[in-house]
Amino acid sequence: MQTADILFLLLGLGVFGFYLGRGRALAVANPLGGIRQLHSLPSYYGMHIVICALIPSLLLFGLWIIFDSTVIDGLVMGSLPETITPSDNASYSLLLNKITNVASGIIPATGQPQALVDASAYKLYLENLSRWSLTTLVLMVSMSGLVWGRFKVQAKFQARQAVEKVMQNMLFGCACLAIFTTLGIVLSVLFESIQFFRSVSVYDFVFGLEWSPQTAIREDQVGSSGSFGAIPLFAGTLLVSAVAMVIAVPVGLMSAIYLAEYASKNIRTFAKPALEVLAGIPTVVYGFFAALTVAPFLRDLGNDFGVSISSESALAAGGVMGIMIIPFISSLADDVITAVPQSMRDGSLAMGATQSETISKVVIPAALPGIVGGIMLAVSRAIGETMIVVMAAGLAANLTANPLESVTTVTVQIVTLLTGDQEFDSPKTLAAFALGLMLFIVTLLLNIFALHIVKKYREQYE
Amino acid sequence: MNTSNIAEKEPKTTAKLSSEQTLEIEDNHITVGSCFSDNPKMTMRNVNVFYADKQAIFDVSLDIEKNEVIAMIGPSGCGKSTFLRTLNRMNDTVDGCRMDGDICMDGDDLYAPKLDVVELRARVGMVFQKPNPFPKSIYDNVAYGPKIHGLADSRVDLDEIVENSLRKASLWEEVKERLHQPGTGLSGGQQQRLCIARAIAVSPEVILMDEPCSALDPIATAKIEELIEELSENFTIAIVTHSMQQAARVSHRTAYFHLGKLIEVNPTEQVFTMPQHQLTEAYITGRFG
Ligand SMILES: Nc1ncnc2c1ncn2[C@@H]1O[C@H](COP(=O)(O)OP(=O)(O)O)[C@@H](O)[C@H]1O
Ligand SMILES: [Mg+2]
């Protein structure tokens, strides 16, 4: 039986269990004088049966699916005769691949060594066995859950609490899953970074002024000894982000002020969704807009004025990134500005302040912590932004503060280090993890700081 | 059983009839009592106010005398706040709010096209129902108006204005040690006195108060009432209140509003001892509201 069939069968059992439980509860209730005599509503008894029938069997199903191929592969490889047992990891997986291919018929069995053909037959047999035992076991577990749940249906049984408890645990499980996944990613990045720092010292990485990750592949190669100073990358990132913020902060803030304080209802209902559409444009679109439209335009403009602007200038990448961030800032700022109580505005207007005085002297100062928090979140977004800079920023790690020149960023370098054919244990590749770790730490700190400020601001009016 | 039923029925019907006759406002209702004055600070004639299509104030005419405290009472939703806010044009800030009629202060039309609202609001200050100090220091709260209107030439001037205003609002002794701490850290009653200090810092001629004590405890309320009495020596005060005792304690005249109409205006004593209009009587004896 195929896995999908098993799932459908389980689903059917669940539905059946629900009606069984509900019907049984009604039957129990009738002689007692109606469902009022039951502890819980009849549908809770139904749900309880569904839980009994599905949760253990689905758990078993999942675990089986996850582990069965590992177990089978182990058994198959163990069955091989001494003579062709692989010695190292690489040939082990090569051989395993071959067996799998023979088993599935991708490679014809004729002409292969007999031991290999035997092993592939063994593998097929094991897989078949596994599937059948899975089907039987899962259905048995599910059925016994169903029966057990059916006997639990009694007037005194607290089905509502039981269901509630399972629900709570399920939600808790999902939350844990999200947290553990994140934790796993962080740990793996950390682990790879530690490997990297075995070959390059932390000090050289964090404070080094030169970045050229080309390492010698062969012993006799000259040059390219590889230097991993991250400063130029972070400087480039900061430059691009700074350009982005110079554009995004004033424009975003002012459009937020306009929307929150001046715009009529009609304009608001039109402009807010329009800004949100801007936020929904995929960054890759911004990327080619930056690379194909803005950058050449800036370069030509520079030529007209006799200034040389690199065609991969920080200005182009940062400028387009700024445009991308405008809606982010404006919607955050709009929220905090509208959260300033109307009574503040009334108080100021009643003192004879004009609307713009009210905004600049009362509303914005009151909203400032929230606005600063929003800007901080935007900065951490700019720092982590990848697509635009990959397409529009340069690759050369120049240490410069001139936005007309080409710089590279941390994210761009991570992408270039990891694309193409790579050895996964060379310092060059591992450097990507170290960069990722640093980026993660920087944005994490920024976010914590920003959230802290935003929270503090919230407390002010509650 | 039958007999008692009949005995009860008779007086009930008559009571109902009489209340129907008297508690109804005629369409062309004319305010009873003394709504005009020989020495008016503000004069309002035939004022109507509309929110979009809904009329909130119907044909109200009233004078506010120099240096008097006039109280406005009435059931909630009867338009007291709306009316008060026409006096410093705060209704301009409400979308769809429109008014017609004449409102003059010292003979100048407040709704004249070239009137400067900024200047008007400096002359007519306002204190709100809920204390609304700005999230700034106590000092900056009081200095806000003088700074905006350029009333102080130097820091020393400003210090003096702040101190005087806080003294007049009888808050100085309590806050002089912590002028540079946030105004939002004060107690509710202190915050409201801070708002009063903020309003009088620009030396207005009229102060409007919209239920200034409704968010305060009795002790803070008593302090504000005391303050209103002191302020009435220098300012003209119009106060909206939902507490009849408060109106009786602080005001010289009382205006009773009902469903957007001004029913009766009379010296406070008279309103609370022998009201002229049945509706006023019904309200102050607690039959509705
Ligand atoms: N901003 C507004 N928009 C529409 N209607 C309003 C607004 N403010 C008040 N009103 C209406 O005007 C009437 C008078 O309100 P208000 O002056 O606040 O009464 P009061 O202060 O006496 O309780 C009420 O019926 C109220 O619903
Ligand atoms: Mg009101």
Coordinates of C-alpha atoms in Angstrom, one line a residue, chain A residues 2-431:
Chain A
Q2 CA 1.3 3.5 -0.9
T3 CA 1.9 6.0 1.9
A4 CA -0.9 8.3 0.5
D5 CA -3.3 5.4 0.7
I6 CA -2.5 4.8 4.3
L7 CA -3.1 8.5 5.1
F8 CA -6.4 8.4 3.4
L9 CA -7.4 5.3 5.3
L10 CA -6.4 7.0 8.6
L11 CA -8.4 10.0 7.6
G12 CA -11.4 7.8 7.0
L13 CA -10.9 6.1 10.3
G14 CA -10.8 9.5 12.0
V15 CA -14.1 10.7 10.4
F16 CA -15.7 7.4 11.3
G17 CA -14.4 7.7 14.9
F18 CA -15.9 11.1 15.2
Y19 CA -19.4 10.0 14.3
L20 CA -18.9 6.8 16.4
G21 CA -18.0 8.8 19.5
R22 CA -20.8 11.3 19.0
G23 CA -23.3 8.7 18.3
R24 CA -22.2 6.6 21.3
A25 CA -22.3 9.7 23.6
L26 CA -25.9 10.4 22.5
A27 CA -26.8 6.8 23.1
V28 CA -25.3 6.9 26.5
A29 CA -27.1 10.2 27.3
N30 CA -30.5 9.1 26.2
P31 CA -31.5 6.8 29.0
L32 CA -29.9 9.2 31.5
G33 CA -32.2 12.1 30.3
G34 CA -30.5 14.0 27.5
I35 CA -27.1 15.3 26.7
R36 CA -27.3 17.5 29.8
Q37 CA -26.4 14.5 31.8
L38 CA -23.1 14.1 30.0
H39 CA -20.0 15.7 31.2
S40 CA -19.1 17.2 27.8
L41 CA -20.9 18.0 24.6
P42 CA -21.3 14.9 22.4
S43 CA -18.9 16.2 19.7
Y44 CA -16.1 16.3 22.3
Y45 CA -16.5 12.6 22.7
G46 CA -16.2 12.3 19.0
M47 CA -13.1 14.4 18.9
H48 CA -11.6 12.4 21.7
I49 CA -11.9 9.2 19.6
V50 CA -10.4 11.0 16.6
I51 CA -7.4 11.9 18.8
C52 CA -7.0 8.4 20.2
A53 CA -7.3 6.9 16.7
L54 CA -5.0 9.4 14.8
I55 CA -2.3 10.8 17.0
P56 CA -0.4 7.7 18.1
S57 CA -0.7 6.2 14.6
L58 CA 0.4 9.3 12.8
L59 CA 3.3 9.6 15.2
L60 CA 4.3 6.0 14.4
F61 CA 3.8 6.7 10.7
G62 CA 6.1 9.8 10.8
L63 CA 8.8 8.1 12.7
W64 CA 8.8 5.1 10.5
I65 CA 9.0 7.2 7.3
I66 CA 11.9 9.2 8.7
F67 CA 13.9 6.2 9.8
D68 CA 13.1 3.3 7.6
S69 CA 15.5 4.2 4.7
T70 CA 18.4 4.6 7.1
V71 CA 17.7 1.2 8.7
I72 CA 17.2 -0.5 5.3
D73 CA 20.4 1.0 3.9
G74 CA 22.3 -0.2 7.0
L75 CA 21.0 -3.7 6.6
V76 CA 21.8 -3.8 2.9
M77 CA 25.3 -2.6 3.3
G78 CA 25.8 -5.0 6.2
S79 CA 24.8 -7.9 4.0
L80 CA 27.5 -7.2 1.4
P81 CA 30.4 -9.8 1.4
E82 CA 33.7 -8.6 2.9
T83 CA 35.4 -8.3 -0.5
I84 CA 33.4 -5.3 -1.7
T85 CA 32.7 -3.6 1.6
P86 CA 33.7 0.0 1.0
S87 CA 36.5 1.4 3.2
D88 CA 35.8 5.2 3.3
N89 CA 32.7 7.4 3.3
A90 CA 32.8 8.5 -0.3
S91 CA 32.9 5.1 -1.8
Y92 CA 30.3 3.9 0.7
S93 CA 27.8 6.4 -0.6
L94 CA 28.8 5.7 -4.2
L95 CA 28.2 2.1 -3.8
L96 CA 24.9 2.7 -2.0
N97 CA 23.8 4.9 -4.9
K98 CA 24.7 2.2 -7.3
I99 CA 22.7 -0.4 -5.4
T100 CA 19.7 1.9 -5.3
N101 CA 19.9 2.6 -9.0
V102 CA 20.1 -1.1 -9.8
A103 CA 17.2 -1.8 -7.5
S104 CA 15.0 0.9 -9.2
G105 CA 16.1 -0.3 -12.6
I106 CA 17.9 2.9 -13.7
I107 CA 21.0 0.9 -14.2
P108 CA 20.5 -2.5 -15.9
A109 CA 21.4 -5.4 -13.6
T110 CA 23.2 -7.3 -16.3
G111 CA 27.0 -6.9 -16.2
Q112 CA 27.0 -5.9 -12.5
P113 CA 28.8 -8.1 -10.0
Q114 CA 26.6 -10.8 -8.5
A115 CA 27.0 -9.4 -4.9
L116 CA 25.6 -6.1 -6.1
V117 CA 22.7 -7.6 -7.8
D118 CA 21.9 -9.6 -4.7
A119 CA 22.2 -6.6 -2.5
S120 CA 19.7 -4.7 -4.7
A121 CA 17.3 -7.5 -4.6
Y122 CA 17.6 -7.6 -0.8
K123 CA 16.9 -3.9 -0.7
L124 CA 13.8 -4.3 -2.8
Y125 CA 12.6 -7.1 -0.5
L126 CA 13.3 -5.0 2.7
E127 CA 11.5 -2.0 1.3
N128 CA 8.4 -4.1 0.4
L129 CA 8.5 -5.7 3.9
S130 CA 8.8 -2.3 5.5
R131 CA 5.8 -0.9 3.6
W132 CA 3.6 -3.8 4.6
S133 CA 4.5 -3.9 8.2
L134 CA 4.0 -0.1 8.3
T135 CA 0.5 -0.4 6.9
T136 CA -0.4 -3.2 9.3
L137 CA 1.1 -1.6 12.4
V138 CA -0.4 1.8 11.7
L139 CA -3.8 0.5 11.1
M140 CA -3.7 -1.7 14.1
V141 CA -2.6 1.2 16.4
S142 CA -5.3 3.3 14.9
M143 CA -8.0 0.7 15.3
S144 CA -7.0 0.0 18.9
G145 CA -7.1 3.7 19.6
L146 CA -10.6 3.8 18.1
V147 CA -11.8 1.0 20.3
W148 CA -10.2 2.3 23.4
G149 CA -11.7 5.7 22.8
R150 CA -15.1 4.1 22.2
F151 CA -15.0 2.5 25.6
K152 CA -14.0 5.7 27.2
V153 CA -17.4 7.3 26.2
Q154 CA -19.2 7.4 29.5
A155 CA -21.3 10.1 31.1
K156 CA -18.6 11.0 33.7
F157 CA -15.7 11.0 31.3
Q158 CA -14.3 14.6 31.0
A159 CA -13.9 14.5 27.2
R160 CA -13.7 18.3 27.0
Q161 CA -10.7 18.6 29.2
A162 CA -9.0 15.7 27.5
V163 CA -9.4 17.3 24.1
E164 CA -8.4 20.7 25.5
K165 CA -5.2 19.2 26.9
V166 CA -4.3 17.5 23.6
M167 CA -4.9 20.7 21.7
Q168 CA -2.7 22.6 24.1
N169 CA 0.1 20.1 23.7
M170 CA -0.3 20.1 19.9
L171 CA 0.1 23.9 19.8
F172 CA 3.0 23.7 22.2
G173 CA 4.6 21.1 19.9
C174 CA 4.3 23.4 16.9
A175 CA 5.9 26.3 18.8
C176 CA 8.7 24.0 19.8
L177 CA 9.2 22.9 16.3
A178 CA 9.7 26.4 15.1
I179 CA 12.1 27.2 17.9
F180 CA 14.1 24.1 17.5
T181 CA 14.4 24.6 13.8
T182 CA 15.8 28.1 14.3
L183 CA 18.0 26.8 17.0
G184 CA 19.3 24.1 14.8
I185 CA 20.1 26.5 12.0
V186 CA 21.9 28.8 14.4
L187 CA 23.9 25.9 15.9
S188 CA 24.9 24.6 12.5
V189 CA 26.1 28.0 11.5
L190 CA 27.9 28.3 14.7
F191 CA 29.5 24.9 14.3
E192 CA 30.8 25.6 10.8
S193 CA 32.0 29.0 11.9
I194 CA 34.0 27.4 14.7
Q195 CA 35.6 25.2 12.0
F196 CA 36.5 28.3 10.1
F197 CA 38.0 30.0 13.0
R198 CA 40.3 27.0 13.4
S199 CA 42.1 28.1 10.2
V200 CA 41.6 31.9 10.5
S201 CA 41.9 33.7 13.8
V202 CA 38.9 35.5 15.1
Y203 CA 40.9 38.7 15.4
D204 CA 42.1 38.6 11.8
F205 CA 38.5 38.0 10.7
V206 CA 36.8 40.7 12.7
F207 CA 39.4 43.3 12.4
G208 CA 41.2 42.4 9.1
L209 CA 41.2 45.1 6.5
E210 CA 41.6 42.9 3.5
W211 CA 39.2 40.5 1.9
S212 CA 40.2 38.2 -0.8
P213 CA 39.0 34.7 -0.1
Q214 CA 40.8 33.0 -3.1
T215 CA 42.9 30.2 -1.5
A216 CA 45.4 28.1 -3.2
I217 CA 43.7 24.9 -4.4
R218 CA 47.0 23.1 -5.3
E219 CA 50.2 23.3 -3.2
D220 CA 52.2 24.7 -6.0
Q221 CA 49.9 27.6 -6.8
V222 CA 51.2 31.1 -6.3
G223 CA 49.6 34.2 -5.0
S224 CA 46.1 33.7 -3.6
S225 CA 47.0 32.9 0.0
G226 CA 43.5 34.1 1.0
S227 CA 42.9 36.9 3.5
F228 CA 39.7 37.0 5.4
G229 CA 39.3 40.5 6.9
A230 CA 35.6 41.2 7.2
I231 CA 36.0 45.0 7.8
P232 CA 35.6 45.9 4.1
L233 CA 32.5 43.8 3.8
F234 CA 30.9 45.3 6.8
A235 CA 32.0 48.8 5.8
G236 CA 30.4 48.1 2.4
T237 CA 27.2 46.9 4.0
L238 CA 27.1 49.9 6.2
L239 CA 27.6 52.2 3.3
V240 CA 24.9 50.7 1.2
S241 CA 22.5 50.6 4.2
A242 CA 23.4 54.2 5.0
V243 CA 22.5 55.3 1.5
A244 CA 19.3 53.3 1.8
M245 CA 18.4 54.9 5.1
V246 CA 19.2 58.4 3.9
I247 CA 16.5 57.9 1.3
A248 CA 14.0 55.7 3.2
V249 CA 13.9 57.5 6.5
P250 CA 12.9 61.0 5.4
V251 CA 10.6 59.8 2.7
G252 CA 9.0 57.1 4.7
L253 CA 8.6 59.3 7.7
M254 CA 7.1 62.2 5.8
S255 CA 4.7 60.0 4.0
A256 CA 3.7 58.4 7.3
I257 CA 3.1 61.9 8.7
Y258 CA 1.1 62.9 5.7
L259 CA -1.0 59.8 5.8
A260 CA -1.6 59.9 9.6
E261 CA -2.2 63.6 10.1
Y262 CA -3.2 65.3 6.9
A263 CA -4.6 62.8 4.4
S264 CA -8.4 62.7 4.0
K265 CA -10.1 59.4 4.5
N266 CA -10.4 58.9 0.7
I267 CA -6.7 59.4 0.1
R268 CA -5.8 57.2 3.0
T269 CA -7.9 54.3 1.8
F270 CA -6.2 54.6 -1.5
A271 CA -2.6 55.3 -0.5
K272 CA -2.2 52.8 2.3
P273 CA -2.8 49.8 0.2
A274 CA -0.7 51.3 -2.6
L275 CA 2.2 51.5 -0.2
E276 CA 1.6 48.0 0.8
V277 CA 1.7 46.9 -2.8
L278 CA 5.2 48.5 -3.0
A279 CA 6.2 46.4 0.0
G280 CA 5.0 43.3 -1.9
I281 CA 7.2 43.7 -4.9
P282 CA 9.8 40.8 -4.9
T283 CA 13.3 42.1 -4.2
V284 CA 14.6 40.5 -7.3
V285 CA 12.5 43.0 -9.3
Y286 CA 14.0 45.8 -7.3
G287 CA 17.4 44.2 -8.1
F288 CA 17.2 44.3 -11.8
F289 CA 15.6 47.8 -11.6
A290 CA 18.7 48.8 -9.8
A291 CA 21.1 47.0 -12.0
L292 CA 19.5 47.8 -15.4
T293 CA 17.9 51.2 -14.9
V294 CA 19.2 53.1 -12.0
A295 CA 22.9 52.3 -12.2
P296 CA 23.3 53.1 -15.9
F297 CA 21.3 56.3 -15.4
L298 CA 23.5 57.4 -12.5
R299 CA 26.6 56.6 -14.5
D300 CA 25.5 58.7 -17.5
L301 CA 24.4 61.5 -15.2
G302 CA 27.8 61.4 -13.6
N303 CA 29.5 61.6 -17.1
D304 CA 27.5 64.7 -17.9
F305 CA 28.8 66.4 -14.8
G306 CA 32.3 65.0 -15.2
V307 CA 32.1 62.8 -12.2
S308 CA 33.0 59.2 -12.6
I309 CA 30.4 57.0 -11.0
S310 CA 30.9 53.3 -11.0
S311 CA 28.3 51.3 -12.7
E312 CA 28.0 49.1 -9.6
S313 CA 28.0 52.1 -7.2
A314 CA 26.8 51.9 -3.7
L315 CA 24.5 54.7 -4.6
A316 CA 22.5 52.7 -7.0
A317 CA 22.1 49.7 -4.9
G318 CA 21.5 51.7 -1.7
G319 CA 19.1 54.0 -3.4
V320 CA 16.9 51.2 -4.7
M321 CA 17.1 49.4 -1.4
G322 CA 15.9 52.7 0.2
I323 CA 12.9 52.7 -2.1
M324 CA 12.2 49.1 -1.1
I325 CA 12.3 50.1 2.6
I326 CA 10.1 53.2 2.3
P327 CA 6.8 51.3 2.8
F328 CA 8.3 49.4 5.7
I329 CA 9.2 52.6 7.6
S330 CA 6.1 54.4 6.6
S331 CA 3.7 51.8 7.7
L332 CA 5.5 51.3 11.1
A333 CA 5.7 55.0 11.6
D334 CA 2.1 55.4 10.6
D335 CA 1.1 52.9 13.3
V336 CA 3.0 54.7 16.1
I337 CA 1.9 58.1 15.0
T338 CA -1.8 57.1 14.9
A339 CA -1.2 55.5 18.3
V340 CA -0.5 58.9 19.8
P341 CA -3.8 59.8 21.6
Q342 CA -6.0 62.3 20.0
S343 CA -6.0 64.2 23.3
M344 CA -2.4 65.2 22.8
R345 CA -3.3 66.8 19.5
D346 CA -6.4 68.5 21.0
G347 CA -4.3 69.8 23.9
S348 CA -1.8 71.3 21.5
L349 CA -4.3 72.7 19.1
A350 CA -6.3 74.2 22.0
M351 CA -3.1 76.1 23.0
G352 CA -3.2 77.8 19.6
A353 CA -0.5 75.7 18.0
T354 CA -0.9 75.1 14.3
Q355 CA -1.1 71.6 12.9
S356 CA 2.5 71.4 11.8
E357 CA 3.6 72.8 15.2
T358 CA 1.5 70.2 16.9
I359 CA 3.0 67.5 14.8
S360 CA 6.6 68.6 15.2
K361 CA 6.4 69.6 18.9
V362 CA 4.0 67.1 20.3
V363 CA 3.1 64.2 18.1
I364 CA 6.5 63.3 16.7
P365 CA 8.3 63.6 20.1
A366 CA 5.6 61.4 21.6
A367 CA 6.0 58.9 18.9
L368 CA 9.8 59.1 18.6
P369 CA 10.7 56.0 20.5
G370 CA 8.4 54.0 18.3
I371 CA 9.7 55.6 15.2
V372 CA 13.3 55.0 16.2
G373 CA 12.4 51.4 16.9
G374 CA 10.9 51.1 13.4
I375 CA 14.0 52.7 11.8
M376 CA 16.2 50.2 13.7
L377 CA 14.1 47.3 12.3
A378 CA 14.5 48.8 8.9
V379 CA 18.3 49.0 9.3
S380 CA 18.5 45.4 10.2
R381 CA 16.5 44.6 7.2
A382 CA 18.7 46.7 5.0
I383 CA 21.8 44.9 6.4
G384 CA 20.4 41.5 5.7
E385 CA 19.0 42.4 2.2
T386 CA 20.6 40.2 -0.4
M387 CA 19.0 40.2 -3.8
I388 CA 19.3 43.9 -4.7
V389 CA 23.0 44.0 -3.7
V390 CA 23.8 40.8 -5.5
M391 CA 22.4 42.2 -8.7
A392 CA 23.5 45.8 -8.3
A393 CA 26.5 46.0 -6.0
G394 CA 30.0 45.1 -6.9
L395 CA 32.2 42.1 -5.9
A396 CA 35.4 43.8 -5.2
A397 CA 35.9 44.5 -1.5
N398 CA 36.9 48.1 -1.5
L399 CA 37.3 49.9 1.8
T400 CA 35.8 53.2 0.9
A401 CA 33.2 55.7 2.2
N402 CA 32.5 57.1 -1.2
P403 CA 29.0 56.0 -2.4
L404 CA 30.0 56.6 -6.0
E405 CA 32.4 53.8 -5.9
S406 CA 31.7 50.1 -6.1
V407 CA 31.6 48.2 -2.8
T408 CA 30.6 44.7 -1.8
T409 CA 28.5 43.6 1.1
V410 CA 28.4 40.7 3.5
T411 CA 25.4 39.1 1.8
V412 CA 26.9 39.4 -1.6
Q413 CA 30.1 37.7 -0.5
I414 CA 28.1 34.9 1.2
V415 CA 26.3 34.3 -2.1
T416 CA 29.5 34.3 -4.2
L417 CA 31.3 32.0 -1.7
L418 CA 28.6 29.4 -1.8
T419 CA 27.6 29.4 -5.4
G420 CA 29.4 27.3 -8.0
D421 CA 31.5 24.2 -7.3
Q422 CA 32.9 24.3 -3.8
E423 CA 34.8 22.2 -1.4
F424 CA 32.7 22.2 1.7
D425 CA 35.6 22.2 4.2
S426 CA 37.8 24.8 2.7
P427 CA 38.2 28.0 4.7
K428 CA 36.8 29.8 1.7
T429 CA 33.4 28.1 2.0
L430 CA 33.4 28.1 5.7
A431 CA 34.0 31.8 5.7

